[in-house]
XYZ file of C-alpha atoms in Angstrom:
216
model
C -3.791 4.965 34.568
C -3.628 1.293 35.824
C -0.003 1.826 36.796
C 1.157 3.455 33.558
C 3.069 6.710 33.819
C 4.258 9.336 31.394
C 1.887 7.911 28.729
C 2.625 10.652 26.003
C 6.169 9.940 26.218
C 5.617 6.162 25.718
C 3.352 6.702 22.855
C 5.890 8.939 21.060
C 8.660 6.521 21.565
C 6.281 3.614 20.498
C 5.728 5.425 17.089
C 9.413 5.754 16.407
C 10.062 2.078 17.255
C 7.083 0.791 15.208
C 8.176 2.714 12.117
C 11.707 1.217 12.230
C 11.938 -1.492 9.509
C 12.380 -4.999 10.617
C 11.955 -8.587 9.244
C 8.293 -8.743 10.358
C 7.082 -5.575 8.623
C 9.300 -6.509 5.604
C 7.691 -9.988 5.380
C 4.249 -8.725 5.750
C 4.801 -6.119 2.842
C 6.255 -8.866 0.611
C 3.284 -11.062 1.122
C 0.752 -8.392 0.533
C 2.566 -7.346 -2.587
C 2.499 -10.898 -3.954
C -0.750 -12.339 -2.686
C -3.016 -9.400 -1.835
C -4.714 -7.889 1.217
C -6.408 -10.977 2.763
C -3.083 -12.924 2.650
C -1.221 -9.880 3.976
C -3.432 -9.844 7.008
C -2.823 -13.481 7.567
C 0.920 -12.616 7.962
C 0.147 -9.747 9.940
C -2.017 -11.887 12.306
C 1.097 -14.120 12.692
C 3.115 -11.065 13.847
C 0.563 -9.964 16.441
C 0.246 -13.497 17.889
C 3.975 -13.866 18.091
C 4.405 -10.324 19.628
C 1.523 -11.168 22.113
C 3.491 -14.381 23.238
C 6.674 -12.463 23.730
C 4.870 -9.730 25.726
C 3.176 -12.294 27.805
C 6.721 -13.937 28.378
C 8.252 -10.579 29.174
C 5.560 -9.828 31.774
C 6.087 -13.228 33.327
C 9.732 -12.656 33.740
C 11.292 -14.797 30.995
C 13.291 -11.810 29.863
C 15.252 -11.979 33.133
C 15.895 -15.749 32.522
C 17.222 -15.098 28.750
C 19.261 -12.402 30.063
C 20.791 -14.475 33.028
C 21.304 -17.680 30.868
C 23.690 -17.273 28.094
C 23.217 -20.801 26.810
C 19.323 -20.398 26.541
C 19.783 -16.889 24.918
C 22.265 -18.341 22.418
C 20.000 -21.178 21.453
C 17.071 -18.835 20.795
C 19.232 -16.308 19.024
C 20.925 -18.716 16.547
C 17.602 -20.553 15.798
C 16.012 -17.058 14.877
C 19.096 -16.085 12.857
C 19.095 -19.430 11.107
C 15.376 -19.158 10.148
C 15.728 -15.558 8.664
C 18.777 -16.948 6.669
C 16.808 -19.651 5.231
C 14.061 -17.113 4.272
C 16.758 -14.773 2.729
C 18.205 -17.515 0.542
C 14.712 -18.541 -0.576
C 14.132 -14.857 -1.705
C 17.464 -14.615 -3.416
C 16.899 -17.941 -5.366
C 13.485 -16.504 -6.492
C 15.089 -13.255 -7.542
C 17.920 -15.014 -9.458
C 15.327 -16.883 -11.330
C 13.423 -13.711 -12.219
C 16.609 -12.121 -13.604
C 17.290 -15.070 -15.746
C 13.752 -15.387 -17.102
C 13.253 -14.326 -20.665
C 9.542 -14.856 -21.389
C 6.610 -13.535 -19.353
C 5.424 -17.037 -18.478
C 8.644 -17.963 -16.879
C 8.755 -14.756 -14.935
C 5.305 -15.383 -13.636
C 6.338 -18.857 -12.663
C 9.322 -17.346 -10.769
C 7.087 -14.941 -8.893
C 4.980 -17.805 -7.673
C 7.851 -19.929 -6.656
C 8.466 -18.461 -3.166
C 4.798 -18.686 -2.368
C 4.222 -22.374 -3.268
C 3.379 -24.259 -0.079
C 3.861 -20.887 1.816
C 2.035 -20.485 5.175
C 2.245 -16.654 5.837
C 0.695 -16.790 9.238
C 3.042 -19.586 10.468
C 6.082 -17.941 8.890
C 5.329 -14.588 10.382
C 4.777 -16.133 13.857
C 8.065 -17.886 13.836
C 9.789 -14.731 12.620
C 8.380 -12.949 15.678
C 8.780 -15.611 18.141
C 12.574 -16.462 17.544
C 13.592 -12.892 18.490
C 14.962 -12.976 22.062
C 15.965 -9.246 21.756
C 12.321 -8.534 21.283
C 11.624 -10.037 24.775
C 14.405 -8.013 26.236
C 13.133 -4.860 24.560
C 9.650 -5.194 25.820
C 10.978 -5.373 29.423
C 13.544 -2.686 29.146
C 11.139 -0.397 27.314
C 7.917 -1.152 29.097
C 9.433 -1.076 32.589
C 10.210 2.677 32.291
C 6.546 3.457 32.029
C 5.313 1.251 34.904
C 4.616 2.703 38.304
C 6.914 0.666 40.792
C 4.387 1.261 43.580
C 1.441 -0.017 41.559
C -0.043 -3.274 43.169
C -0.602 -4.977 39.681
C 2.354 -4.462 37.467
C 1.205 -7.227 35.287
C -1.868 -5.298 34.462
C 0.407 -2.337 33.576
C 2.227 -4.427 30.894
C -1.131 -5.327 29.462
C -1.961 -1.762 28.860
C 1.311 -1.050 27.370
C 1.164 -4.061 25.200
C -2.274 -3.250 24.029
C -1.156 0.235 22.868
C 1.900 -1.535 21.185
C -0.557 -3.908 19.333
C -2.647 -1.111 18.310
C 0.237 0.758 16.790
C 1.424 -2.414 14.991
C -2.038 -2.846 13.519
C -2.267 0.488 11.994
C 1.290 0.444 10.785
C 0.967 -3.132 9.132
C -2.419 -2.180 7.739
C -0.862 0.767 5.906
C 1.899 -1.698 4.619
C -0.661 -4.188 3.337
C -2.529 -1.642 1.239
C 0.766 -0.186 0.046
C 1.705 -3.647 -0.936
C -1.213 -4.311 -3.191
C -0.367 -1.133 -5.063
C 3.362 -2.103 -5.295
C 2.166 -5.440 -6.690
C 0.567 -3.725 -9.721
C 3.794 -1.950 -10.324
C 5.678 -5.046 -10.058
C 3.491 -6.811 -12.496
C 4.262 -3.996 -15.112
C 7.817 -3.860 -14.510
C 9.567 -7.277 -14.192
C 13.067 -5.886 -13.429
C 11.435 -3.826 -10.471
C 10.053 -7.080 -9.077
C 13.306 -8.926 -9.244
C 15.173 -5.976 -7.761
C 12.821 -5.624 -4.909
C 12.956 -9.408 -4.185
C 16.816 -9.182 -4.303
C 16.811 -6.226 -1.739
C 14.220 -8.070 0.531
C 16.530 -11.244 0.556
C 19.664 -9.019 1.275
C 17.743 -7.285 4.116
C 16.738 -10.597 5.671
C 20.318 -11.700 5.623
C 21.342 -8.513 7.347
C 18.760 -9.092 10.116
C 20.148 -12.441 10.600
C 23.684 -11.307 10.943
C 22.427 -8.554 13.361
C 20.688 -11.141 15.542
C 23.709 -13.363 15.493
C 25.879 -10.586 16.832
C 23.329 -9.553 19.538
C 24.305 -10.093 23.156
C 22.165 -10.784 25.972
């Protein structure tokens, strides 16, 4: 089908990959839990747009350039790691304020702090975009399911990318609606909210370290 081979195997692998936790999905869940479904979809749209850009670059051969140019790969890698670290420390600062808060009003203010001036679409887009490993992944994974004899391989990438975006849409939608239910629990249990924010900040730091250690 349009140069795509072994589609069932591709879809099975895609499901497993999409379900792996990453900074994108964690951020969307966090935004949905704090601000609701509409804002959660705004963050999700940033993820989809960022992934679309990466898939387009992959099909255009930028992945080969990143893989061959260590300096360029390093610039993108450390920029992405730095951005994730900045987000992580913002979450940890907010969590520390929550832990120290004694009155309900103070806690509510702390919960609002990480969202003040926040632009979920832009943040999610940047998180997605500054991930050189994603470009390399799209090429390394997609190419296994492209018929080398097909005359229009770019079209095959489009088909595979469309399936990937559909899987991402379904998964992030599930996270968004789960996030709104989690928000109700967080409002009832302040300690749970602080603990979850701390865990999210720690995970983002982990993602930053992992990206820093990545090799082309």
